[in-house]
Tab-separated table of C-alpha atoms (C1' of nucleotides) in Angstrom:
chain	number	residue	atom	x	y	z
A	30	UNK	CA	0.000	0.000	0.000
A	31	UNK	CA	1.981	2.929	-1.260
A	32	UNK	CA	1.040	6.408	-0.073
A	33	UNK	CA	-0.971	8.236	-2.692
A	34	UNK	CA	-0.651	11.983	-3.063
A	35	UNK	CA	-4.011	13.743	-2.899
A	36	UNK	CA	-5.839	13.954	-6.186
A	37	UNK	CA	-5.029	17.332	-7.698
A	38	UNK	CA	-8.249	18.249	-9.489
A	39	UNK	CA	-10.766	18.226	-6.672
A	40	UNK	CA	-12.178	15.523	-4.487
A	41	UNK	CA	-14.216	13.560	-7.028
A	42	UNK	CA	-12.292	12.599	-10.104
A	43	UNK	CA	-13.607	9.068	-10.450
A	44	UNK	CA	-17.314	9.591	-9.962
A	45	UNK	CA	-19.303	7.728	-12.563
A	46	UNK	CA	-21.246	9.811	-15.075
A	47	UNK	CA	-20.867	13.442	-16.070
A	48	UNK	CA	-24.370	14.106	-14.778
A	49	UNK	CA	-23.519	12.609	-11.397
A	50	UNK	CA	-20.525	14.915	-11.221
A	51	UNK	CA	-22.681	17.913	-12.111
A	52	UNK	CA	-25.118	16.932	-9.373
A	53	UNK	CA	-22.345	16.610	-6.828
A	54	UNK	CA	-20.968	20.003	-7.782
A	55	UNK	CA	-24.426	21.538	-7.601
A	56	UNK	CA	-25.028	19.976	-4.202
A	57	UNK	CA	-21.708	21.280	-2.890
A	58	UNK	CA	-22.620	24.798	-3.946
A	59	UNK	CA	-26.125	24.626	-2.556
A	60	UNK	CA	-25.342	22.852	0.732
A	61	UNK	CA	-22.349	25.151	1.203
A	62	UNK	CA	-24.397	28.295	0.727
A	63	UNK	CA	-27.523	27.413	2.661
A	64	UNK	CA	-26.829	24.204	4.537
A	65	UNK	CA	-28.332	20.783	3.910
A	66	UNK	CA	-31.783	21.310	5.370
A	67	UNK	CA	-32.334	24.714	3.810
A	68	UNK	CA	-31.438	23.367	0.370
A	69	UNK	CA	-34.200	21.981	-1.818
A	70	UNK	CA	-33.782	19.139	-4.249
A	71	UNK	CA	-35.268	21.465	-6.850
A	72	UNK	CA	-32.424	23.918	-6.259
A	73	UNK	CA	-29.790	21.225	-6.685
A	74	UNK	CA	-31.434	19.890	-9.829
A	75	UNK	CA	-31.749	23.369	-11.314
A	76	UNK	CA	-28.058	24.138	-10.678
A	77	UNK	CA	-27.179	20.869	-12.392
A	78	UNK	CA	-29.349	21.771	-15.367
A	79	UNK	CA	-31.943	19.097	-14.633
A	80	UNK	CA	-35.650	18.999	-13.932
A	81	UNK	CA	-36.714	18.465	-10.313
A	82	UNK	CA	-37.143	14.752	-10.961
A	83	UNK	CA	-33.774	14.325	-12.654
A	84	UNK	CA	-31.931	14.071	-9.373
A	85	UNK	CA	-33.690	10.861	-8.412
A	86	UNK	CA	-32.344	8.953	-11.371
A	87	UNK	CA	-28.874	9.299	-9.853
A	88	UNK	CA	-29.583	9.402	-6.134
A	89	UNK	CA	-32.151	7.648	-4.029
A	90	UNK	CA	-32.733	10.732	-1.892
A	91	UNK	CA	-31.355	14.112	-0.899
A	92	UNK	CA	-29.565	12.573	2.063
A	93	UNK	CA	-28.032	9.881	-0.152
A	94	UNK	CA	-26.452	12.709	-2.143
A	95	UNK	CA	-25.135	14.241	1.056
A	96	UNK	CA	-23.836	10.848	2.101
A	97	UNK	CA	-21.906	10.393	-1.117
A	98	UNK	CA	-20.465	13.884	-0.779
A	99	UNK	CA	-19.467	13.342	2.812
A	100	UNK	CA	-17.795	10.001	2.136
A	101	UNK	CA	-15.837	11.362	-0.814
A	102	UNK	CA	-14.794	14.439	1.160
A	103	UNK	CA	-13.709	12.452	4.195
A	104	UNK	CA	-11.768	10.086	1.980
A	105	UNK	CA	-9.887	13.041	0.501
A	106	UNK	CA	-9.014	14.442	3.918
A	107	UNK	CA	-7.934	11.043	5.146
A	108	UNK	CA	-5.753	10.464	2.084
A	109	UNK	CA	-4.049	13.791	2.637
A	110	UNK	CA	-3.298	12.964	6.270
A	111	UNK	CA	-1.987	9.518	5.410
A	112	UNK	CA	0.236	11.028	2.762
A	113	UNK	CA	1.772	13.569	5.156
A	114	UNK	CA	2.378	10.926	7.799
A	115	UNK	CA	4.148	8.726	5.277
A	116	UNK	CA	6.853	11.309	4.609
A	117	UNK	CA	10.395	10.655	5.778
A	118	UNK	CA	11.848	12.611	8.682
A	119	UNK	CA	10.891	13.083	12.303
A	120	UNK	CA	7.505	13.762	13.872
A	121	UNK	CA	7.816	17.558	13.783
A	122	UNK	CA	8.516	17.414	10.083
A	123	UNK	CA	5.594	15.117	9.358
A	124	UNK	CA	3.186	17.101	11.517
A	125	UNK	CA	4.295	20.338	9.924
A	126	UNK	CA	3.541	18.890	6.510
A	127	UNK	CA	0.261	17.510	7.819
A	128	UNK	CA	-1.011	20.809	9.212
A	129	UNK	CA	0.152	22.693	6.148
A	130	UNK	CA	-1.826	20.402	3.872
A	131	UNK	CA	-4.808	19.982	6.205
A	132	UNK	CA	-5.283	23.721	6.659
A	133	UNK	CA	-4.720	24.479	2.993
A	134	UNK	CA	-7.291	21.854	2.043
A	135	UNK	CA	-9.893	23.275	4.420
A	136	UNK	CA	-9.301	26.733	2.912
A	137	UNK	CA	-9.071	25.733	-0.734
A	138	UNK	CA	-12.058	23.387	-0.532
A	139	UNK	CA	-13.864	25.309	2.179
A	140	UNK	CA	-17.263	24.637	0.641
A	141	UNK	CA	-16.797	20.882	0.606
A	142	UNK	CA	-15.010	21.023	3.943
A	143	UNK	CA	-17.908	22.885	5.510
A	144	UNK	CA	-20.252	20.094	4.490
A	145	UNK	CA	-17.779	17.432	5.608
A	146	UNK	CA	-17.317	19.005	9.033
A	147	UNK	CA	-20.682	20.543	9.804
A	148	UNK	CA	-23.380	18.387	8.195
A	149	UNK	CA	-22.737	15.154	10.046
A	150	UNK	CA	-26.096	15.324	11.820
A	151	UNK	CA	-27.996	15.005	8.570
A	152	UNK	CA	-26.373	11.786	7.400
A	153	UNK	CA	-28.374	8.563	7.123
A	154	UNK	CA	-27.481	5.943	9.714
A	155	UNK	CA	-25.299	3.848	7.416
A	156	UNK	CA	-23.377	6.845	6.047
A	157	UNK	CA	-22.980	8.185	9.568
A	158	UNK	CA	-21.360	4.938	10.683
A	159	UNK	CA	-18.936	4.866	7.790
A	160	UNK	CA	-18.018	8.520	8.165
A	161	UNK	CA	-17.569	8.215	11.930
A	162	UNK	CA	-15.103	5.386	11.342
A	163	UNK	CA	-13.095	7.543	8.936
A	164	UNK	CA	-13.059	10.396	11.433
A	165	UNK	CA	-11.869	8.144	14.240
A	166	UNK	CA	-9.158	6.786	11.987
A	167	UNK	CA	-7.977	10.265	11.012
A	168	UNK	CA	-7.770	11.518	14.580
A	169	UNK	CA	-6.128	8.280	15.701
A	170	UNK	CA	-3.418	8.551	13.069
A	171	UNK	CA	-2.540	12.086	14.085
A	172	UNK	CA	-2.576	11.328	17.798
A	173	UNK	CA	-0.296	8.339	17.234
A	174	UNK	CA	2.223	10.571	15.451
A	175	UNK	CA	2.072	13.092	18.304
A	176	UNK	CA	2.740	10.306	20.811
A	177	UNK	CA	5.630	8.979	18.736
A	178	UNK	CA	7.161	12.457	18.737
A	179	UNK	CA	6.752	12.804	22.477
A	180	UNK	CA	8.306	9.371	23.056
A	181	UNK	CA	11.206	10.267	20.763
A	182	UNK	CA	11.715	13.588	22.510
A	183	UNK	CA	11.140	15.642	19.373
A	184	UNK	CA	7.772	16.899	20.607
A	185	UNK	CA	6.531	17.835	24.032
A	186	UNK	CA	3.081	17.920	25.539
A	187	UNK	CA	1.509	16.686	28.727
A	188	UNK	CA	-1.817	16.117	26.999
A	189	UNK	CA	-1.336	14.358	23.653
A	190	UNK	CA	-5.036	13.715	23.139
A	191	UNK	CA	-6.119	17.283	23.757
A	192	UNK	CA	-3.168	18.688	21.846
A	193	UNK	CA	-4.137	16.552	18.857
A	194	UNK	CA	-7.688	17.855	19.078
A	195	UNK	CA	-6.358	21.397	19.197
A	196	UNK	CA	-4.161	20.897	16.148
A	197	UNK	CA	-7.049	19.457	14.148
A	198	UNK	CA	-9.370	22.205	15.396
A	199	UNK	CA	-7.110	24.799	13.834
A	200	UNK	CA	-7.621	23.161	10.453
A	201	UNK	CA	-11.292	22.310	10.779
A	202	UNK	CA	-12.286	25.764	11.949
A	203	UNK	CA	-10.702	27.282	8.849
A	204	UNK	CA	-13.600	25.823	6.855
A	205	UNK	CA	-16.017	27.838	8.987
A	206	UNK	CA	-14.498	31.270	8.431
A	207	UNK	CA	-12.382	31.084	5.291
A	208	UNK	CA	-13.399	33.238	2.377
A	209	UNK	CA	-11.482	33.485	-0.879
A	210	UNK	CA	-12.153	37.220	-0.668
A	211	UNK	CA	-9.750	37.359	2.271
A	212	UNK	CA	-6.144	38.298	1.914
A	213	UNK	CA	-4.259	35.048	2.490
A	214	UNK	CA	-3.892	32.146	0.095
A	215	UNK	CA	-4.647	28.634	1.323
A	216	UNK	CA	-0.976	27.700	0.992
A	217	UNK	CA	0.263	30.663	3.004
A	218	UNK	CA	-2.386	30.093	5.671
A	219	UNK	CA	-1.304	26.467	5.843
A	220	UNK	CA	2.311	27.438	6.537
A	221	UNK	CA	1.404	30.019	9.171
A	222	UNK	CA	-0.883	27.591	10.984
A	223	UNK	CA	1.653	24.770	10.751
A	224	UNK	CA	4.205	26.980	12.504
A	225	UNK	CA	1.652	27.792	15.207
A	226	UNK	CA	0.784	24.133	15.642
A	227	UNK	CA	4.430	23.163	16.040
A	228	UNK	CA	4.904	25.830	18.671
A	229	UNK	CA	2.061	24.207	20.627
A	230	UNK	CA	3.878	20.892	20.467
A	231	UNK	CA	7.480	22.039	20.521
A	232	UNK	CA	10.038	20.050	22.493
A	233	UNK	CA	11.598	23.254	23.799
A	234	UNK	CA	8.975	24.163	26.371
A	235	UNK	CA	8.696	27.945	26.296
A	236	UNK	CA	7.587	27.737	29.937
A	237	UNK	CA	5.064	30.543	29.755
A	238	UNK	CA	4.857	32.051	33.211
A	239	UNK	CA	2.293	29.859	35.017
A	240	UNK	CA	-0.233	32.495	35.696
A	241	UNK	CA	-3.557	32.201	37.387
A	242	UNK	CA	-4.072	28.477	37.623
A	243	UNK	CA	-2.819	27.322	40.949
A	244	UNK	CA	-3.468	23.679	40.385
A	245	UNK	CA	-3.411	21.724	37.160
A	246	UNK	CA	-5.958	19.030	37.886
B	4	UNK	CA	-18.020	51.209	32.766
B	5	UNK	CA	-16.833	48.676	35.253
B	6	UNK	CA	-16.041	45.183	34.070
B	7	UNK	CA	-18.858	42.786	34.885
B	8	UNK	CA	-18.101	39.154	35.642
B	9	UNK	CA	-20.106	36.775	33.468
B	10	UNK	CA	-23.541	35.973	34.818
B	11	UNK	CA	-23.274	32.687	36.688
B	12	UNK	CA	-26.652	31.102	36.044
B	13	UNK	CA	-26.713	30.844	32.297
B	14	UNK	CA	-26.867	33.324	29.481
B	15	UNK	CA	-30.410	34.641	29.957
B	16	UNK	CA	-31.160	35.746	33.453
B	17	UNK	CA	-33.093	38.876	32.597
B	18	UNK	CA	-35.389	37.655	29.873
B	19	UNK	CA	-38.915	38.871	30.415
B	20	UNK	CA	-41.589	36.300	31.188
B	21	UNK	CA	-41.245	32.750	32.444
B	22	UNK	CA	-42.844	31.508	29.227
B	23	UNK	CA	-40.308	33.403	27.126
B	24	UNK	CA	-37.542	31.753	29.107
B	25	UNK	CA	-39.089	28.323	28.604
B	26	UNK	CA	-39.295	29.001	24.889
B	27	UNK	CA	-35.666	30.068	24.746
B	28	UNK	CA	-34.600	26.958	26.613
B	29	UNK	CA	-36.712	24.778	24.346
B	30	UNK	CA	-35.255	26.441	21.264
B	31	UNK	CA	-31.712	25.938	22.530
B	32	UNK	CA	-32.341	22.234	22.997
B	33	UNK	CA	-34.060	21.793	19.659
B	34	UNK	CA	-31.703	23.933	17.540
B	35	UNK	CA	-28.745	22.334	19.293
B	36	UNK	CA	-29.917	18.805	18.567
B	37	UNK	CA	-31.139	19.177	14.995
B	38	UNK	CA	-30.064	22.580	13.791
B	39	UNK	CA	-32.259	25.585	13.028
B	40	UNK	CA	-33.754	24.486	9.726
B	41	UNK	CA	-34.461	20.923	10.812
B	42	UNK	CA	-36.299	22.158	13.900
B	43	UNK	CA	-40.040	22.793	13.655
B	44	UNK	CA	-41.889	25.455	15.575
B	45	UNK	CA	-44.176	22.667	16.776
B	46	UNK	CA	-41.215	20.927	18.360
B	47	UNK	CA	-40.109	24.064	20.159
B	48	UNK	CA	-43.634	24.801	21.359
B	49	UNK	CA	-44.118	21.224	22.556
B	50	UNK	CA	-40.854	21.284	24.518
B	51	UNK	CA	-41.984	24.516	26.132
B	52	UNK	CA	-45.352	22.977	27.019
B	53	UNK	CA	-47.304	25.133	24.587
B	54	UNK	CA	-49.584	24.525	21.630
B	55	UNK	CA	-48.104	25.090	18.173
B	56	UNK	CA	-49.574	28.580	18.093
B	57	UNK	CA	-48.309	29.568	21.528
B	58	UNK	CA	-44.872	30.419	20.251
B	59	UNK	CA	-46.175	33.276	18.127
B	60	UNK	CA	-47.477	35.203	21.094
B	61	UNK	CA	-43.881	35.661	22.239
B	62	UNK	CA	-41.951	35.700	18.986
B	63	UNK	CA	-42.845	37.036	15.569
B	64	UNK	CA	-41.259	34.055	13.831
B	65	UNK	CA	-38.925	31.115	14.224
B	66	UNK	CA	-36.004	33.217	13.014
B	67	UNK	CA	-36.855	35.985	15.490
B	68	UNK	CA	-36.436	33.410	18.233
B	69	UNK	CA	-33.082	32.410	16.787
B	70	UNK	CA	-32.125	36.068	16.584
B	71	UNK	CA	-32.888	36.656	20.236
B	72	UNK	CA	-30.912	33.560	21.174
B	73	UNK	CA	-27.943	34.563	19.063
B	74	UNK	CA	-27.827	38.116	20.423
B	75	UNK	CA	-28.031	36.950	24.020
B	76	UNK	CA	-25.370	34.308	23.419
B	77	UNK	CA	-23.011	36.696	21.680
B	78	UNK	CA	-23.489	39.226	24.445
B	79	UNK	CA	-22.464	36.605	27.003
B	80	UNK	CA	-19.332	35.662	25.075
B	81	UNK	CA	-18.420	39.299	24.605
B	82	UNK	CA	-18.915	40.059	28.289
B	83	UNK	CA	-16.637	37.191	29.212
B	84	UNK	CA	-13.906	38.435	26.892
B	85	UNK	CA	-14.178	42.001	28.144
B	86	UNK	CA	-13.945	40.761	31.701
B	87	UNK	CA	-10.762	38.772	31.046
B	88	UNK	CA	-9.139	41.671	29.245
B	89	UNK	CA	-9.905	43.991	32.157
B	90	UNK	CA	-7.818	41.944	34.582
B	91	UNK	CA	-4.561	43.380	35.950
B	92	UNK	CA	-1.227	41.981	34.820
B	93	UNK	CA	0.501	41.597	31.488
B	94	UNK	CA	-0.847	40.383	28.148
B	95	UNK	CA	0.090	36.723	28.692
B	96	UNK	CA	-1.811	36.730	31.945
B	97	UNK	CA	-4.909	38.342	30.451
B	98	UNK	CA	-4.889	36.081	27.392
B	99	UNK	CA	-4.459	33.021	29.553
B	100	UNK	CA	-7.498	34.024	31.549
B	101	UNK	CA	-9.358	34.823	28.338
B	102	UNK	CA	-8.739	31.460	26.695
B	103	UNK	CA	-9.490	29.609	29.925
B	104	UNK	CA	-12.876	31.291	30.196
B	105	UNK	CA	-13.640	31.273	26.466
B	106	UNK	CA	-12.952	27.558	26.093
B	107	UNK	CA	-14.758	26.660	29.301
B	108	UNK	CA	-17.788	28.637	28.171
B	109	UNK	CA	-17.890	26.899	24.786
B	110	UNK	CA	-17.730	23.542	26.567
B	111	UNK	CA	-20.124	24.295	29.409
B	112	UNK	CA	-22.651	26.001	27.154
B	113	UNK	CA	-21.854	23.961	24.069
B	114	UNK	CA	-25.478	23.820	22.991
B	115	UNK	CA	-25.922	27.581	23.026
B	116	UNK	CA	-22.417	28.051	21.664
B	117	UNK	CA	-23.157	25.756	18.748
B	118	UNK	CA	-26.100	27.944	17.788
B	119	UNK	CA	-24.094	31.122	18.339
B	120	UNK	CA	-21.223	29.929	16.153
B	121	UNK	CA	-22.892	27.810	13.505
B	122	UNK	CA	-26.344	29.247	12.812
B	123	UNK	CA	-25.323	32.676	11.580
B	124	UNK	CA	-26.610	31.952	8.078
B	125	UNK	CA	-30.168	31.646	9.294
B	126	UNK	CA	-30.369	35.037	10.987
B	127	UNK	CA	-32.667	37.757	9.667
B	128	UNK	CA	-30.866	40.697	8.084
B	129	UNK	CA	-31.173	43.003	11.072
B	130	UNK	CA	-30.039	40.355	13.586
B	131	UNK	CA	-27.194	39.391	11.270
B	132	UNK	CA	-25.937	42.981	11.228
B	133	UNK	CA	-26.056	43.332	14.992
B	134	UNK	CA	-24.388	39.965	15.586
B	135	UNK	CA	-21.689	40.640	13.001
B	136	UNK	CA	-20.818	43.849	14.833
B	137	UNK	CA	-20.479	41.975	18.127
B	138	UNK	CA	-18.252	39.390	16.474
B	139	UNK	CA	-16.020	42.027	14.938
B	140	UNK	CA	-15.749	43.728	18.306
B	141	UNK	CA	-14.811	40.481	20.067
B	142	UNK	CA	-12.111	39.582	17.592
B	143	UNK	CA	-10.815	43.141	17.558
B	144	UNK	CA	-10.463	43.237	21.332
B	145	UNK	CA	-8.458	40.024	21.377
B	146	UNK	CA	-6.238	41.045	18.480
B	147	UNK	CA	-5.509	44.375	20.170
B	148	UNK	CA	-4.364	42.553	23.297
B	149	UNK	CA	-2.126	40.276	21.224
B	150	UNK	CA	-0.566	43.314	19.561
B	151	UNK	CA	-0.031	45.034	22.901
B	152	UNK	CA	1.782	41.933	24.131
B	153	UNK	CA	3.964	41.803	21.061
B	154	UNK	CA	4.810	45.505	21.390
B	155	UNK	CA	5.634	45.018	25.066
B	156	UNK	CA	7.796	42.015	24.294
B	157	UNK	CA	5.764	39.651	26.451
B	158	UNK	CA	4.315	37.856	23.420
B	159	UNK	CA	5.806	36.948	20.091
B	160	UNK	CA	4.250	36.301	16.722
B	161	UNK	CA	4.906	37.425	13.196
B	162	UNK	CA	1.229	37.198	12.322
B	163	UNK	CA	-0.926	38.760	15.046
B	164	UNK	CA	-4.110	38.619	13.003
B	165	UNK	CA	-3.811	34.945	12.098
B	166	UNK	CA	-2.588	34.031	15.557
B	167	UNK	CA	-5.657	35.699	17.037
B	168	UNK	CA	-7.868	33.738	14.666
B	169	UNK	CA	-6.103	30.547	15.702
B	170	UNK	CA	-6.556	31.248	19.401
B	171	UNK	CA	-10.261	31.933	18.948
B	172	UNK	CA	-10.614	28.873	16.703
B	173	UNK	CA	-9.443	26.673	19.538
B	174	UNK	CA	-12.326	27.910	21.650
B	175	UNK	CA	-15.000	28.047	18.979
B	176	UNK	CA	-14.288	24.554	17.714
B	177	UNK	CA	-14.818	23.165	21.199
B	178	UNK	CA	-18.534	23.849	20.740
B	179	UNK	CA	-18.539	21.544	17.712
B	180	UNK	CA	-17.103	18.451	19.370
B	181	UNK	CA	-17.586	18.832	23.099
B	182	UNK	CA	-19.794	16.324	24.842
B	183	UNK	CA	-20.440	16.233	28.572
B	184	UNK	CA	-20.056	12.463	28.245
B	185	UNK	CA	-16.359	13.043	27.563
B	186	UNK	CA	-13.740	12.806	30.236
B	187	UNK	CA	-12.640	16.397	30.758
B	188	UNK	CA	-14.495	19.119	32.603
B	189	UNK	CA	-14.953	22.503	30.920
B	190	UNK	CA	-12.650	24.113	33.483
B	191	UNK	CA	-9.849	21.614	32.963
B	192	UNK	CA	-10.199	21.839	29.192
B	193	UNK	CA	-9.995	25.619	29.494
B	194	UNK	CA	-6.702	25.438	31.362
B	195	UNK	CA	-5.148	22.935	28.962
B	196	UNK	CA	-6.144	24.983	25.941
B	197	UNK	CA	-4.984	28.223	27.543
B	198	UNK	CA	-1.535	26.702	28.026
B	199	UNK	CA	-1.519	25.593	24.385
B	200	UNK	CA	-2.602	29.036	23.215
B	201	UNK	CA	0.153	30.734	25.203
B	202	UNK	CA	2.724	28.411	23.704
B	203	UNK	CA	1.583	29.582	20.271
B	204	UNK	CA	2.161	33.171	21.317
B	205	UNK	CA	5.063	32.761	23.675
B	206	UNK	CA	7.840	35.349	23.672
B	207	UNK	CA	10.485	32.625	23.848
B	208	UNK	CA	10.353	31.417	20.281
B	209	UNK	CA	10.864	27.666	20.403
B	210	UNK	CA	12.294	27.958	16.885
B	211	UNK	CA	10.794	24.763	15.545
B	212	UNK	CA	13.114	23.438	12.873
B	213	UNK	CA	12.041	25.226	9.695
B	214	UNK	CA	11.128	22.221	7.696
B	215	UNK	CA	9.666	21.965	4.281
B	216	UNK	CA	8.682	25.536	3.506
B	217	UNK	CA	11.497	27.185	1.657
B	218	UNK	CA	9.953	30.581	1.435
B	219	UNK	CA	7.525	32.275	3.773
B	220	UNK	CA	5.589	34.432	1.370
C	17	DG	C1'	-52.020	34.413	26.807
C	18	DT	C1'	-53.501	30.061	25.460
C	19	DC	C1'	-56.133	27.139	22.826
C	20	DT	C1'	-58.262	24.516	18.363
C	21	DA	C1'	-58.637	24.719	13.656
C	22	DT	C1'	-56.935	25.803	9.420
C	23	DA	C1'	-55.012	28.568	5.687
C	24	DA	C1'	-51.205	28.948	2.373
C	25	DT	C1'	-47.127	27.224	0.823
C	26	DT	C1'	-43.671	24.230	-0.136
C	27	DA	C1'	-41.024	20.166	0.511
C	28	DG	C1'	-39.319	15.296	-0.985
C	29	DA	C1'	-40.356	11.892	-3.905
C	30	DT	C1'	-43.027	9.140	-7.672
C	31	DA	C1'	-45.779	8.024	-12.160
C	32	DG	C1'	-45.633	7.475	-16.626
C	33	DA	C1'	-44.750	9.454	-21.402
C	34	DC	C1'	-40.921	9.875	-24.543
D	20	DG	C1'	-32.037	9.285	-18.695
D	21	DT	C1'	-34.884	13.088	-18.947
D	22	DC	C1'	-39.072	15.289	-18.935
D	23	DT	C1'	-44.027	17.154	-17.179
D	24	DA	C1'	-47.365	16.534	-13.951
D	25	DT	C1'	-48.642	15.359	-9.572
D	26	DC	C1'	-49.114	12.987	-4.977
D	27	DT	C1'	-48.574	13.166	-0.104
D	28	DA	C1'	-47.088	15.105	3.829
D	29	DA	C1'	-45.268	18.561	6.536
D	30	DT	C1'	-44.224	23.325	7.352
D	31	DT	C1'	-44.791	28.315	9.071
D	32	DA	C1'	-47.970	31.254	10.402
D	33	DT	C1'	-52.777	33.198	11.230
D	34	DA	C1'	-57.964	33.430	12.737
D	35	DG	C1'	-60.920	33.587	16.129
D	36	DA	C1'	-62.980	31.445	20.430
D	37	DC	C1'	-62.158	31.470	25.409
DNA sequence: GTCTATAATTAGATAGAC
DNA sequence: GTCTATCTAATTATAGAC
């Protein structure tokens, strides 16, 4: 199983028919703008250049379309993480590459990422199970790398689990606020955030003056 | 204008009638569980012990109820930030207190916080304007403190704006994933995240090995 | 201020021709 | 595979009695 670099041309290169691809693109736009529940199947169909009924030839239901989208999006994010963690070097290097790519992806594909990260509630039971497994796997992979770094002495944190959450939060939250109208490019944002993430995990503890917390429970 | 500590008993102590409060509580539960658009006015009314029509005596519309909720929630978050920034001491101390409280609030009140942070799209135009102003103010206050710290030499970052975003992201994203079923208390999570945030901004640059980014645009 | 009843609209999904 | 036409159900909100 060789590490695959993330597909360059967007998250769904291999989706079956051209019409299915148009529907996925239309759904991304619509769900991204208004959210899943506020989007009508008519709106999706219209954006894809189809009649209201046309959608149902390709998808069993509106939520089946969301499910497909969510699975494809999660697979892309997971692939990107696996690729970064397969790079040579030490844990700081791999995590720097990981955050760079993870943040850049959430900025570049912020519309898809918003659906991936914020529409989990609307998934059908089966899709929800599959997606939850992918999410657990992604977080587990990153946490394992953090723990390897701590064990090797190249990273330092007393709370690997929470630090992992924090690192991923930086990337995920980008999807919430990012706008291409803003000043920074996805790539630049990725580098800035990767530097910040490494400072959180750095082996040289900056020992910030312990301030107002007497005890650390 | 003396700094007020955050109200202890939840975000809406001073809301008019008991029925209005029940409706707000019911809306928080319902919006938090299913999201604004997937929640029906019947559901809210039922949770509040009212008939479907009862809601409209107290609120003009479903979105007016969301608007009230969002304004009250944003006011609470803003108050908490203003309080932390009014504390004596240097910028690291104030920001540590800020992140501790901000994170703890997003965990403790994760249901309200989820609505505050993730249902902005569904606000009516007038509510959206008012809420956007509160959000700009909150972010501006934090960024100003970061810049003061950098100027004073007690904090260090080359990107105050992005670092501020990152610090706030840590707190905001807690509302997305936090569950009271998890192991850590809001207070403990607040302290852990505050330590992480200060490491990001620490004046002793840990100089993490500059890895794979040749240029920093 | 609360209720029952209902108006007005719109949603997701299907039938059946082509 | 795509269309037009439509079914069925659910939604927000209002009317008017109490």
